[in-house]
mmCIF file of C-alpha atoms and ligand atoms in Angstrom:
data_model
loop_
_atom_site.group_PDB
_atom_site.id
_atom_site.type_symbol
_atom_site.label_atom_id
_atom_site.label_comp_id
_atom_site.label_asym_id
_atom_site.label_seq_id
_atom_site.Cartn_x
_atom_site.Cartn_y
_atom_site.Cartn_z
ATOM 1 C CA UNK L 1 42.509 0.519 -54.246
ATOM 2 C CA UNK L 2 39.793 2.528 -56.007
ATOM 3 C CA UNK L 3 36.576 0.588 -56.638
ATOM 4 C CA UNK L 4 34.757 1.447 -59.853
ATOM 5 C CA UNK L 5 31.060 0.750 -60.428
ATOM 6 C CA UNK L 6 30.423 0.487 -64.184
ATOM 7 C CA UNK L 7 27.305 -0.431 -66.163
ATOM 8 C CA UNK L 8 27.737 -3.447 -68.412
ATOM 9 C CA UNK L 9 29.107 -2.417 -71.799
ATOM 10 C CA UNK L 10 31.970 -3.164 -74.152
ATOM 11 C CA UNK L 11 34.467 -1.087 -72.146
ATOM 12 C CA UNK L 12 33.533 -2.530 -68.756
ATOM 13 C CA UNK L 13 33.496 -6.090 -70.113
ATOM 14 C CA UNK L 14 36.984 -5.684 -71.568
ATOM 15 C CA UNK L 15 38.182 -4.247 -68.254
ATOM 16 C CA UNK L 16 36.543 -7.119 -66.337
ATOM 17 C CA UNK L 17 38.264 -9.723 -68.487
ATOM 18 C CA UNK L 18 41.636 -8.013 -68.176
ATOM 19 C CA UNK L 19 41.275 -7.884 -64.372
ATOM 20 C CA UNK L 20 40.138 -11.520 -64.043
ATOM 21 C CA UNK L 21 43.000 -12.796 -66.186
ATOM 22 C CA UNK L 22 45.399 -10.805 -63.982
ATOM 23 C CA UNK L 23 44.068 -12.629 -60.888
ATOM 24 C CA UNK L 24 41.921 -9.736 -59.639
ATOM 25 C CA UNK L 25 38.301 -9.908 -58.445
ATOM 26 C CA UNK L 26 35.277 -8.535 -60.297
ATOM 27 C CA UNK L 27 31.779 -8.335 -58.793
ATOM 28 C CA UNK L 28 28.899 -9.054 -61.177
ATOM 29 C CA UNK L 29 25.102 -9.272 -61.024
ATOM 30 C CA UNK L 30 23.116 -12.504 -61.126
ATOM 31 C CA UNK L 31 19.371 -13.103 -60.799
ATOM 32 C CA UNK L 32 19.871 -14.167 -57.149
ATOM 33 C CA UNK L 33 22.538 -11.976 -55.534
ATOM 34 C CA UNK L 34 25.759 -10.269 -56.723
ATOM 35 C CA UNK L 35 28.781 -12.563 -57.090
ATOM 36 C CA UNK L 36 32.447 -11.859 -56.356
ATOM 37 C CA UNK L 37 34.187 -13.433 -59.336
ATOM 38 C CA UNK L 38 37.701 -14.793 -59.814
ATOM 39 C CA UNK L 39 39.410 -16.952 -62.441
ATOM 40 C CA UNK L 40 38.531 -20.425 -61.118
ATOM 41 C CA UNK L 41 41.654 -21.918 -62.720
ATOM 42 C CA UNK L 42 44.043 -19.809 -60.656
ATOM 43 C CA UNK L 43 45.002 -20.696 -57.067
ATOM 44 C CA UNK L 44 46.096 -17.132 -56.362
ATOM 45 C CA UNK L 45 42.894 -15.587 -57.745
ATOM 46 C CA UNK L 46 40.690 -17.978 -55.744
ATOM 47 C CA UNK L 47 42.748 -17.307 -52.600
ATOM 48 C CA UNK L 48 41.982 -13.633 -53.165
ATOM 49 C CA UNK L 49 38.259 -14.356 -52.738
ATOM 50 C CA UNK L 50 38.761 -15.976 -49.323
ATOM 51 C CA UNK L 51 41.046 -13.143 -48.207
ATOM 52 C CA UNK L 52 38.842 -10.265 -49.367
ATOM 53 C CA UNK L 53 35.620 -11.761 -47.929
ATOM 54 C CA UNK L 54 37.221 -13.071 -44.738
ATOM 55 C CA UNK L 55 35.653 -16.394 -45.702
ATOM 56 C CA UNK L 56 36.518 -19.584 -43.791
ATOM 57 C CA UNK L 57 38.890 -21.639 -45.942
ATOM 58 C CA UNK L 58 36.749 -24.793 -45.684
ATOM 59 C CA UNK L 59 33.651 -23.291 -47.330
ATOM 60 C CA UNK L 60 33.761 -24.213 -51.049
ATOM 61 C CA UNK L 61 32.833 -21.912 -53.925
ATOM 62 C CA UNK L 62 30.468 -22.205 -56.883
ATOM 63 C CA UNK L 63 31.869 -22.020 -60.416
ATOM 64 C CA UNK L 64 29.785 -19.931 -62.846
ATOM 65 C CA UNK L 65 29.663 -20.577 -66.594
ATOM 66 C CA UNK L 66 27.586 -19.322 -69.539
ATOM 67 C CA UNK L 67 24.759 -21.401 -70.971
ATOM 68 C CA UNK L 68 26.723 -22.808 -73.915
ATOM 69 C CA UNK L 69 29.759 -23.804 -71.864
ATOM 70 C CA UNK L 70 30.763 -27.459 -72.262
ATOM 71 C CA UNK L 71 30.184 -28.864 -68.752
ATOM 72 C CA UNK L 72 32.164 -32.016 -69.534
ATOM 73 C CA UNK L 73 35.317 -29.884 -69.405
ATOM 74 C CA UNK L 74 34.770 -29.433 -65.670
ATOM 75 C CA UNK L 75 32.730 -32.321 -64.288
ATOM 76 C CA UNK L 76 31.755 -35.944 -64.660
ATOM 77 C CA UNK L 77 28.045 -36.163 -65.212
ATOM 78 C CA UNK L 78 26.727 -39.692 -65.175
ATOM 79 C CA UNK L 79 23.230 -39.149 -63.782
ATOM 80 C CA UNK L 80 20.413 -38.947 -66.290
ATOM 81 C CA UNK L 81 18.217 -37.023 -63.841
ATOM 82 C CA UNK L 82 20.829 -34.225 -63.769
ATOM 83 C CA UNK L 83 20.273 -33.611 -67.480
ATOM 84 C CA UNK L 84 16.539 -33.346 -66.804
ATOM 85 C CA UNK L 85 17.190 -30.768 -64.088
ATOM 86 C CA UNK L 86 19.395 -28.704 -66.396
ATOM 87 C CA UNK L 87 16.738 -28.886 -69.080
ATOM 88 C CA UNK L 88 13.996 -27.788 -66.655
ATOM 89 C CA UNK L 89 15.749 -25.097 -64.639
ATOM 90 C CA UNK L 90 18.914 -23.803 -66.324
ATOM 91 C CA UNK L 91 19.925 -21.113 -66.876
ATOM 92 C CA UNK L 92 18.492 -20.191 -63.477
ATOM 93 C CA UNK L 93 18.910 -20.174 -59.700
ATOM 94 C CA UNK L 94 19.929 -23.836 -59.326
ATOM 95 C CA UNK L 95 23.508 -24.889 -58.570
ATOM 96 C CA UNK L 96 24.356 -28.535 -59.218
ATOM 97 C CA UNK L 97 27.153 -30.353 -57.368
ATOM 98 C CA UNK L 98 28.928 -32.918 -59.590
ATOM 99 C CA UNK L 99 32.005 -35.120 -59.397
ATOM 100 C CA UNK L 100 34.861 -32.809 -60.339
ATOM 101 C CA UNK L 101 37.353 -33.474 -63.102
ATOM 102 C CA UNK L 102 39.863 -31.407 -61.168
ATOM 103 C CA UNK L 103 40.303 -28.857 -63.949
ATOM 104 C CA UNK L 104 39.884 -25.779 -61.766
ATOM 105 C CA UNK L 105 41.950 -24.749 -58.741
ATOM 106 C CA UNK L 106 41.580 -27.260 -55.888
ATOM 107 C CA UNK L 107 40.929 -24.232 -53.658
ATOM 108 C CA UNK L 108 37.510 -23.742 -55.286
ATOM 109 C CA UNK L 109 36.142 -26.914 -53.666
ATOM 110 C CA UNK L 110 38.457 -26.791 -50.622
ATOM 111 C CA UNK L 111 39.895 -30.195 -51.524
ATOM 112 C CA UNK L 112 36.507 -31.937 -51.982
ATOM 113 C CA UNK L 113 36.227 -34.228 -55.038
ATOM 114 C CA UNK L 114 33.039 -32.448 -56.126
ATOM 115 C CA UNK L 115 32.436 -29.153 -57.940
ATOM 116 C CA UNK L 116 29.394 -26.884 -57.686
ATOM 117 C CA UNK L 117 28.440 -25.354 -61.057
ATOM 118 C CA UNK L 118 25.896 -22.616 -61.705
ATOM 119 C CA UNK L 119 24.536 -21.182 -64.962
ATOM 120 C CA UNK L 120 22.854 -17.903 -63.964
ATOM 121 C CA UNK L 121 19.959 -16.578 -66.049
ATOM 122 C CA UNK L 122 20.554 -12.840 -65.540
ATOM 123 C CA UNK L 123 21.265 -11.442 -69.036
ATOM 124 C CA UNK L 124 24.215 -9.401 -67.734
ATOM 125 C CA UNK L 125 25.686 -12.456 -66.007
ATOM 126 C CA UNK L 126 25.363 -14.433 -69.244
ATOM 127 C CA UNK L 127 26.974 -11.625 -71.224
ATOM 128 C CA UNK L 128 29.824 -11.323 -68.738
ATOM 129 C CA UNK L 129 30.471 -15.079 -68.562
ATOM 130 C CA UNK L 130 30.322 -15.445 -72.343
ATOM 131 C CA UNK L 131 32.698 -12.541 -72.839
ATOM 132 C CA UNK L 132 35.317 -13.747 -70.362
ATOM 133 C CA UNK L 133 34.918 -17.356 -71.544
ATOM 134 C CA UNK L 134 36.507 -18.870 -68.416
ATOM 135 C CA UNK L 135 34.907 -20.615 -65.426
ATOM 136 C CA UNK L 136 34.373 -17.926 -62.792
ATOM 137 C CA UNK L 137 34.465 -18.928 -59.114
ATOM 138 C CA UNK L 138 32.110 -16.653 -57.199
ATOM 139 C CA UNK L 139 30.587 -16.521 -53.733
ATOM 140 C CA UNK L 140 28.089 -13.827 -52.847
ATOM 141 C CA UNK L 141 29.882 -10.455 -52.946
ATOM 142 C CA UNK L 142 29.546 -9.567 -49.258
ATOM 143 C CA UNK L 143 31.894 -9.664 -46.299
ATOM 144 C CA UNK L 144 31.636 -13.186 -44.868
ATOM 145 C CA UNK L 145 28.523 -13.707 -42.672
ATOM 146 C CA UNK L 146 26.963 -10.367 -43.646
ATOM 147 C CA UNK L 147 23.742 -10.049 -45.651
ATOM 148 C CA UNK L 148 24.216 -10.979 -49.332
ATOM 149 C CA UNK L 149 24.190 -8.015 -51.745
ATOM 150 C CA UNK L 150 21.280 -7.470 -54.123
ATOM 151 C CA UNK L 151 22.521 -4.207 -55.661
ATOM 152 C CA UNK L 152 25.853 -2.807 -56.852
ATOM 153 C CA UNK L 153 25.692 -0.312 -53.968
ATOM 154 C CA UNK L 154 25.445 -3.171 -51.423
ATOM 155 C CA UNK L 155 28.617 -4.684 -52.906
ATOM 156 C CA UNK L 156 30.303 -1.290 -52.725
ATOM 157 C CA UNK L 157 29.248 -0.826 -49.089
ATOM 158 C CA UNK L 158 30.974 -4.100 -48.109
ATOM 159 C CA UNK L 159 33.956 -4.266 -50.446
ATOM 160 C CA UNK L 160 34.971 -0.764 -51.585
ATOM 161 C CA UNK L 161 38.714 -0.294 -51.458
ATOM 162 C CA UNK L 162 39.182 -4.066 -51.645
ATOM 163 C CA UNK L 163 38.174 -4.860 -55.239
ATOM 164 C CA UNK L 164 38.763 -2.879 -58.453
ATOM 165 C CA UNK L 165 35.459 -3.329 -60.308
ATOM 166 C CA UNK L 166 31.742 -3.848 -59.758
ATOM 167 C CA UNK L 167 29.636 -4.481 -62.865
ATOM 168 C CA UNK L 168 26.265 -2.859 -62.236
ATOM 169 C CA UNK L 169 23.230 -4.785 -63.476
ATOM 170 C CA UNK L 170 20.616 -3.135 -61.256
ATOM 171 C CA UNK L 171 18.699 -4.814 -58.448
ATOM 172 C CA UNK L 172 18.642 -8.637 -58.359
ATOM 173 C CA UNK L 173 15.122 -9.926 -58.976
ATOM 174 C CA UNK L 174 15.433 -13.295 -57.188
ATOM 175 C CA UNK L 175 16.884 -12.054 -53.956
ATOM 176 C CA UNK L 176 18.109 -15.194 -52.175
ATOM 177 C CA UNK L 177 21.011 -17.424 -53.187
ATOM 178 C CA UNK L 178 20.590 -20.317 -55.592
ATOM 179 C CA UNK L 179 19.357 -23.717 -54.523
ATOM 180 C CA UNK L 180 22.389 -26.033 -54.148
ATOM 181 C CA UNK L 181 21.613 -29.612 -55.155
ATOM 182 C CA UNK L 182 23.936 -32.618 -55.059
ATOM 183 C CA UNK L 183 23.623 -34.729 -58.214
ATOM 184 C CA UNK L 184 26.338 -37.289 -57.464
ATOM 185 C CA UNK L 185 24.022 -39.912 -55.923
ATOM 186 C CA UNK L 186 21.128 -42.093 -57.055
ATOM 187 C CA UNK L 187 18.720 -39.176 -56.623
ATOM 188 C CA UNK L 188 19.156 -35.422 -56.124
ATOM 189 C CA UNK L 189 19.651 -34.020 -52.628
ATOM 190 C CA UNK L 190 19.100 -30.357 -51.820
ATOM 191 C CA UNK L 191 21.979 -28.999 -49.725
ATOM 192 C CA UNK L 192 20.764 -25.373 -49.627
ATOM 193 C CA UNK L 193 17.183 -24.342 -50.280
ATOM 194 C CA UNK L 194 16.396 -21.526 -52.692
ATOM 195 C CA UNK L 195 14.187 -20.349 -55.517
ATOM 196 C CA UNK L 196 14.104 -23.751 -57.198
ATOM 197 C CA UNK L 197 12.275 -25.604 -54.451
ATOM 198 C CA UNK L 198 12.625 -29.243 -53.469
ATOM 199 C CA UNK L 199 9.059 -29.758 -54.723
ATOM 200 C CA UNK L 200 9.982 -28.309 -58.136
ATOM 201 C CA UNK L 201 12.964 -30.671 -58.369
ATOM 202 C CA UNK L 202 10.839 -33.610 -57.276
ATOM 203 C CA UNK L 203 8.316 -32.866 -59.997
ATOM 204 C CA UNK L 204 11.078 -33.421 -62.568
ATOM 205 C CA UNK L 205 13.020 -36.305 -61.014
ATOM 206 C CA UNK L 206 10.329 -38.093 -58.977
ATOM 207 C CA UNK L 207 12.450 -38.038 -55.833
ATOM 208 C CA UNK L 208 14.531 -35.399 -54.076
ATOM 209 C CA UNK L 209 16.192 -35.490 -50.671
ATOM 210 C CA UNK L 210 16.849 -32.626 -48.308
ATOM 211 C CA UNK L 211 20.142 -32.715 -46.500
ATOM 212 C CA UNK L 212 19.886 -31.903 -42.811
ATOM 213 C CA UNK L 213 23.218 -32.102 -40.997
ATOM 214 C CA UNK L 214 23.154 -34.313 -37.907
ATOM 215 C CA UNK L 215 24.848 -33.134 -34.732
ATOM 216 C CA UNK L 216 28.546 -33.973 -34.768
ATOM 217 C CA UNK L 217 28.558 -35.046 -38.438
ATOM 218 C CA UNK L 218 30.937 -33.502 -40.955
ATOM 219 C CA UNK L 219 28.651 -31.308 -43.069
ATOM 220 C CA UNK L 220 28.292 -31.988 -46.798
ATOM 221 C CA UNK L 221 27.883 -28.335 -47.706
ATOM 222 C CA UNK L 222 30.313 -26.675 -45.332
ATOM 223 C CA UNK L 223 28.783 -23.212 -45.735
ATOM 224 C CA UNK L 224 25.767 -24.420 -43.793
ATOM 225 C CA UNK L 225 27.546 -24.562 -40.468
ATOM 226 C CA UNK L 226 28.255 -20.844 -40.323
ATOM 227 C CA UNK L 227 26.042 -17.980 -39.130
ATOM 228 C CA UNK L 228 25.004 -16.112 -42.222
ATOM 229 C CA UNK L 229 23.139 -13.225 -43.741
ATOM 230 C CA UNK L 230 23.221 -11.275 -40.477
ATOM 231 C CA UNK L 231 22.509 -7.544 -40.334
ATOM 232 C CA UNK L 232 24.776 -5.438 -38.124
ATOM 233 C CA UNK L 233 21.994 -4.505 -35.660
ATOM 234 C CA UNK L 234 20.640 -6.718 -32.865
ATOM 235 C CA UNK L 235 17.989 -9.131 -34.053
ATOM 236 C CA UNK L 236 15.357 -11.401 -32.624
ATOM 237 C CA UNK L 237 12.911 -13.767 -34.217
ATOM 238 C CA UNK L 238 9.304 -14.695 -33.371
ATOM 239 C CA UNK L 239 6.994 -17.384 -34.698
ATOM 240 C CA UNK L 240 4.100 -16.356 -36.968
ATOM 241 C CA UNK L 241 1.594 -16.769 -34.103
ATOM 242 C CA UNK L 242 3.633 -14.748 -31.588
ATOM 243 C CA UNK L 243 2.430 -11.275 -32.625
ATOM 244 C CA UNK L 244 1.639 -10.386 -28.999
ATOM 245 C CA UNK L 245 5.110 -11.337 -27.809
ATOM 246 C CA UNK L 246 6.676 -9.439 -30.702
ATOM 247 C CA UNK L 247 4.687 -6.323 -29.743
ATOM 248 C CA UNK L 248 5.746 -6.606 -26.085
ATOM 249 C CA UNK L 249 9.354 -6.936 -27.192
ATOM 250 C CA UNK L 250 8.947 -3.926 -29.507
ATOM 251 C CA UNK L 251 7.586 -1.601 -26.819
ATOM 252 C CA UNK L 252 9.972 -2.811 -24.116
ATOM 253 C CA UNK L 253 13.005 -2.083 -26.230
ATOM 254 C CA UNK L 254 11.642 1.123 -27.741
ATOM 255 C CA UNK L 255 10.780 2.453 -24.289
ATOM 256 C CA UNK L 256 14.342 1.656 -23.250
ATOM 257 C CA UNK L 257 15.500 4.119 -25.910
ATOM 258 C CA UNK L 258 16.322 1.759 -28.763
ATOM 259 C CA UNK L 259 15.435 2.367 -32.403
ATOM 260 C CA UNK L 260 13.393 -0.764 -33.145
ATOM 261 C CA UNK L 261 12.007 -1.989 -36.477
ATOM 262 C CA UNK L 262 9.772 -4.954 -37.238
ATOM 263 C CA UNK L 263 10.130 -7.182 -40.297
ATOM 264 C CA UNK L 264 7.037 -9.206 -41.206
ATOM 265 C CA UNK L 265 4.820 -10.387 -44.020
ATOM 266 C CA UNK L 266 2.214 -8.015 -45.428
ATOM 267 C CA UNK L 267 -0.652 -9.864 -43.701
ATOM 268 C CA UNK L 268 0.875 -9.190 -40.248
ATOM 269 C CA UNK L 269 1.964 -5.584 -40.866
ATOM 270 C CA UNK L 270 -1.199 -3.936 -39.513
ATOM 271 C CA UNK L 271 -0.483 -5.339 -36.049
ATOM 272 C CA UNK L 272 2.454 -2.976 -35.646
ATOM 273 C CA UNK L 273 2.984 0.825 -35.690
ATOM 274 C CA UNK L 274 3.173 1.617 -39.413
ATOM 275 C CA UNK L 275 6.272 3.808 -39.143
ATOM 276 C CA UNK L 276 8.190 0.884 -37.622
ATOM 277 C CA UNK L 277 7.299 -1.897 -40.055
ATOM 278 C CA UNK L 278 9.398 -3.280 -42.894
ATOM 279 C CA UNK L 279 7.043 -5.187 -45.195
ATOM 280 C CA UNK L 280 8.369 -8.422 -46.694
ATOM 281 C CA UNK L 281 5.449 -8.792 -49.124
ATOM 282 C CA UNK L 282 2.711 -11.326 -49.813
ATOM 283 C CA UNK L 283 4.169 -14.256 -51.754
ATOM 284 C CA UNK L 284 7.313 -16.292 -51.085
ATOM 285 C CA UNK L 285 8.856 -14.906 -54.281
ATOM 286 C CA UNK L 286 8.145 -11.320 -53.214
ATOM 287 C CA UNK L 287 9.596 -12.005 -49.776
ATOM 288 C CA UNK L 288 12.748 -13.529 -51.305
ATOM 289 C CA UNK L 289 13.174 -10.503 -53.548
ATOM 290 C CA UNK L 290 12.739 -8.032 -50.664
ATOM 291 C CA UNK L 291 14.469 -9.786 -47.751
ATOM 292 C CA UNK L 292 18.122 -8.790 -48.119
ATOM 293 C CA UNK L 293 17.487 -5.177 -49.117
ATOM 294 C CA UNK L 294 15.250 -4.827 -46.028
ATOM 295 C CA UNK L 295 17.866 -6.419 -43.738
ATOM 296 C CA UNK L 296 20.480 -4.002 -45.044
ATOM 297 C CA UNK L 297 18.033 -1.119 -44.669
ATOM 298 C CA UNK L 298 17.287 -2.183 -41.086
ATOM 299 C CA UNK L 299 20.899 -2.197 -39.992
ATOM 300 C CA UNK L 300 21.355 1.424 -41.050
ATOM 301 C CA UNK L 301 18.143 2.641 -39.379
ATOM 302 C CA UNK L 302 17.670 0.481 -36.291
ATOM 303 C CA UNK L 303 19.484 -0.715 -33.182
ATOM 304 C CA UNK L 304 17.237 -3.745 -33.101
ATOM 305 C CA UNK L 305 15.275 -5.675 -35.706
ATOM 306 C CA UNK L 306 12.372 -7.865 -34.605
ATOM 307 C CA UNK L 307 11.495 -10.412 -37.294
ATOM 308 C CA UNK L 308 8.198 -12.301 -37.318
ATOM 309 C CA UNK L 309 8.129 -15.485 -39.404
ATOM 310 C CA UNK L 310 5.560 -15.610 -42.230
ATOM 311 C CA UNK L 311 2.818 -18.224 -41.943
ATOM 312 C CA UNK L 312 3.311 -20.217 -45.155
ATOM 313 C CA UNK L 313 5.537 -23.297 -45.373
ATOM 314 C CA UNK L 314 6.864 -25.414 -48.244
ATOM 315 C CA UNK L 315 8.207 -24.578 -51.687
ATOM 316 C CA UNK L 316 10.170 -21.345 -52.085
ATOM 317 C CA UNK L 317 9.003 -20.272 -48.611
ATOM 318 C CA UNK L 318 11.384 -22.838 -47.083
ATOM 319 C CA UNK L 319 14.323 -21.013 -48.656
ATOM 320 C CA UNK L 320 13.045 -17.650 -47.406
ATOM 321 C CA UNK L 321 12.552 -19.019 -43.878
ATOM 322 C CA UNK L 322 15.997 -20.606 -43.894
ATOM 323 C CA UNK L 323 17.598 -17.209 -44.644
ATOM 324 C CA UNK L 324 15.365 -15.296 -42.232
ATOM 325 C CA UNK L 325 16.203 -17.705 -39.414
ATOM 326 C CA UNK L 326 19.941 -17.628 -40.093
ATOM 327 C CA UNK L 327 19.890 -13.826 -40.239
ATOM 328 C CA UNK L 328 17.717 -13.118 -37.220
ATOM 329 C CA UNK L 329 17.852 -16.089 -34.845
ATOM 330 C CA UNK L 330 20.240 -16.534 -32.018
ATOM 331 C CA UNK L 331 19.232 -13.818 -29.599
ATOM 332 C CA UNK L 332 17.173 -14.221 -26.470
ATOM 333 C CA UNK L 333 13.765 -12.591 -26.663
HETATM 334 O O1 TXA M 1 23.044 -17.591 -55.932
HETATM 335 C C1 TXA M 1 24.169 -17.991 -55.622
HETATM 336 O O2 TXA M 1 24.437 -19.204 -55.471
HETATM 337 C C2 TXA M 1 25.258 -16.941 -55.392
HETATM 338 C C3 TXA M 1 25.540 -16.243 -56.713
HETATM 339 C C4 TXA M 1 26.702 -15.295 -56.632
HETATM 340 O O3 TXA M 1 25.734 -17.184 -57.727
HETATM 341 N N1 TXA M 1 26.447 -17.525 -54.855
HETATM 342 C C5 TXA M 1 26.522 -17.969 -53.573
HETATM 343 O O4 TXA M 1 27.752 -18.464 -53.211
HETATM 344 O O5 TXA M 1 25.593 -17.945 -52.811
HETATM 345 P P1 TXA M 1 28.189 -18.724 -51.705
HETATM 346 O O6 TXA M 1 29.643 -18.940 -51.753
HETATM 347 O O7 TXA M 1 27.736 -17.612 -50.846
HETATM 348 O O8 TXA M 1 27.511 -20.084 -51.340
HETATM 349 C C6 TXA M 1 27.934 -21.298 -51.935
HETATM 350 C C7 TXA M 1 27.287 -22.475 -51.269
HETATM 351 C C8 TXA M 1 27.840 -22.741 -49.873
HETATM 352 O O9 TXA M 1 26.788 -23.117 -49.018
HETATM 353 C C9 TXA M 1 28.820 -23.889 -50.116
HETATM 354 O O10 TXA M 1 29.020 -24.646 -48.958
HETATM 355 C C10 TXA M 1 28.104 -24.659 -51.218
HETATM 356 O O11 TXA M 1 27.542 -23.659 -52.048
HETATM 357 N N2 TXA M 1 29.045 -25.456 -52.032
HETATM 358 C C11 TXA M 1 29.958 -25.013 -52.922
HETATM 359 N N3 TXA M 1 30.663 -26.020 -53.451
HETATM 360 C C12 TXA M 1 30.185 -27.154 -52.894
HETATM 361 C C13 TXA M 1 30.510 -28.545 -53.035
HETATM 362 N N4 TXA M 1 31.464 -28.954 -53.835
HETATM 363 N N5 TXA M 1 29.797 -29.415 -52.283
HETATM 364 C C14 TXA M 1 28.813 -28.994 -51.473
HETATM 365 N N6 TXA M 1 28.469 -27.700 -51.288
HETATM 366 C C15 TXA M 1 29.151 -26.782 -51.979
HETATM 367 MG MG1 MG M 2 27.280 -16.273 -49.348
#
C-alpha cells in the first residue's frame, strides 16, 4: 500500500473521510502527538488499528471528537466536576474517561464499560474531526511500544506501506500524550500524567487522585502495564544528581567503540562533551515538546542513549519524567 502525506485541505479532508468510512486508517495531527484514526463505530476499522500497530488487544483506545460534538451521544456524564474540567481545559490535552453508552465498537474500550473521550485543540485536528463528523478512535500513530510520533515524517517512518494517508499538520507543540483522567467516581483520578497536571485539575475540582497500580492488581488503564516510548538504541537512565556516574558510563561505552549520546536538561548539558549532548530544554513544557523528537533522533545516531533525569518535580514535569523513565529505564548501568 502506498502511503500519502498530504497537507490539510479540501482534497485531503475529502479523501480522509472517504477512507475512514471505508474502514481504513488515517493519521492526523493533534497538539500532543499524531493519532492513528479509525471509525470508532466499526469493529473492523478498530481491529485494523490493533493489527497495524501490533497493539495488545487489552489496551483500550481514546475516541476523538470535535468541540461541538454532543458528548451525551457517547457517554453518561453525571459528575458536575467533569463539566468544570471540560470548561477549564477543553479543547486541549486532557482525555476524560466516562461511563460508556456503548454506542461505539466494543473493541474501542476492550470490553470495559467506560469510554475515554478527547477533544484535541490543534486547529487541524478540529477541522478534520468536524469534517468527518464521526467519533474517531485513535491511539498514537507509532508501532506499539515505540516512541510516539510528533511529526508526519515520524508517522511515515513507523507506518509507511501500512496506512493510506497521513494528514500533515507540522510538528506537534505539546509533545507528550494527553493526561488521562477518570471522571466516573466521586472525584477525578489521573490515570496517565500529561500536560494538564494533577495540580491543574485539583485547582478546578478541589481534589484529584493519582492512580498508581499496586503489584498484582488488574490495572485500570491497561496501557500503563506495557513498556512504552522506547527508542531502538540501548538506553540507560541516571538520577539528576548522578552526573559523575553518567559521565563514567559515557566514557566506558564510548571507549568500547559505541556511539553514545546523552539526553539531559539544559542546566546539566555543560557537564558533557557538547557534540554528544541532546538538550531537552529548560522548562517542563519545553522538555515535553522536545522529548520524543530527541528520542527518535537518538536512535538513528547512537548505539546507546544515556538519559539524566531533570531536577524539577511536580506539575507537567511529572508527565515528562513518566515518559522519560518508561523510554529509558530498564537497563543495568
Ligand atoms: O494525546 C493523546 O492522548 C494521543 C493522541 C493521538 O490523542 N493518544 C494516545 O493514545 O496517546 P494511546 O492509545 O497511545 O493511549 C491511550 C491511553 C492508554 O494508556 C489507555 O490505557 C488509556 O488511554 N485508556 C483508553 N481508554 C481507557 C478506558 N476506558 N479506561 C482507562 N484507560 C483508558
Ligand atoms: Mg501510545
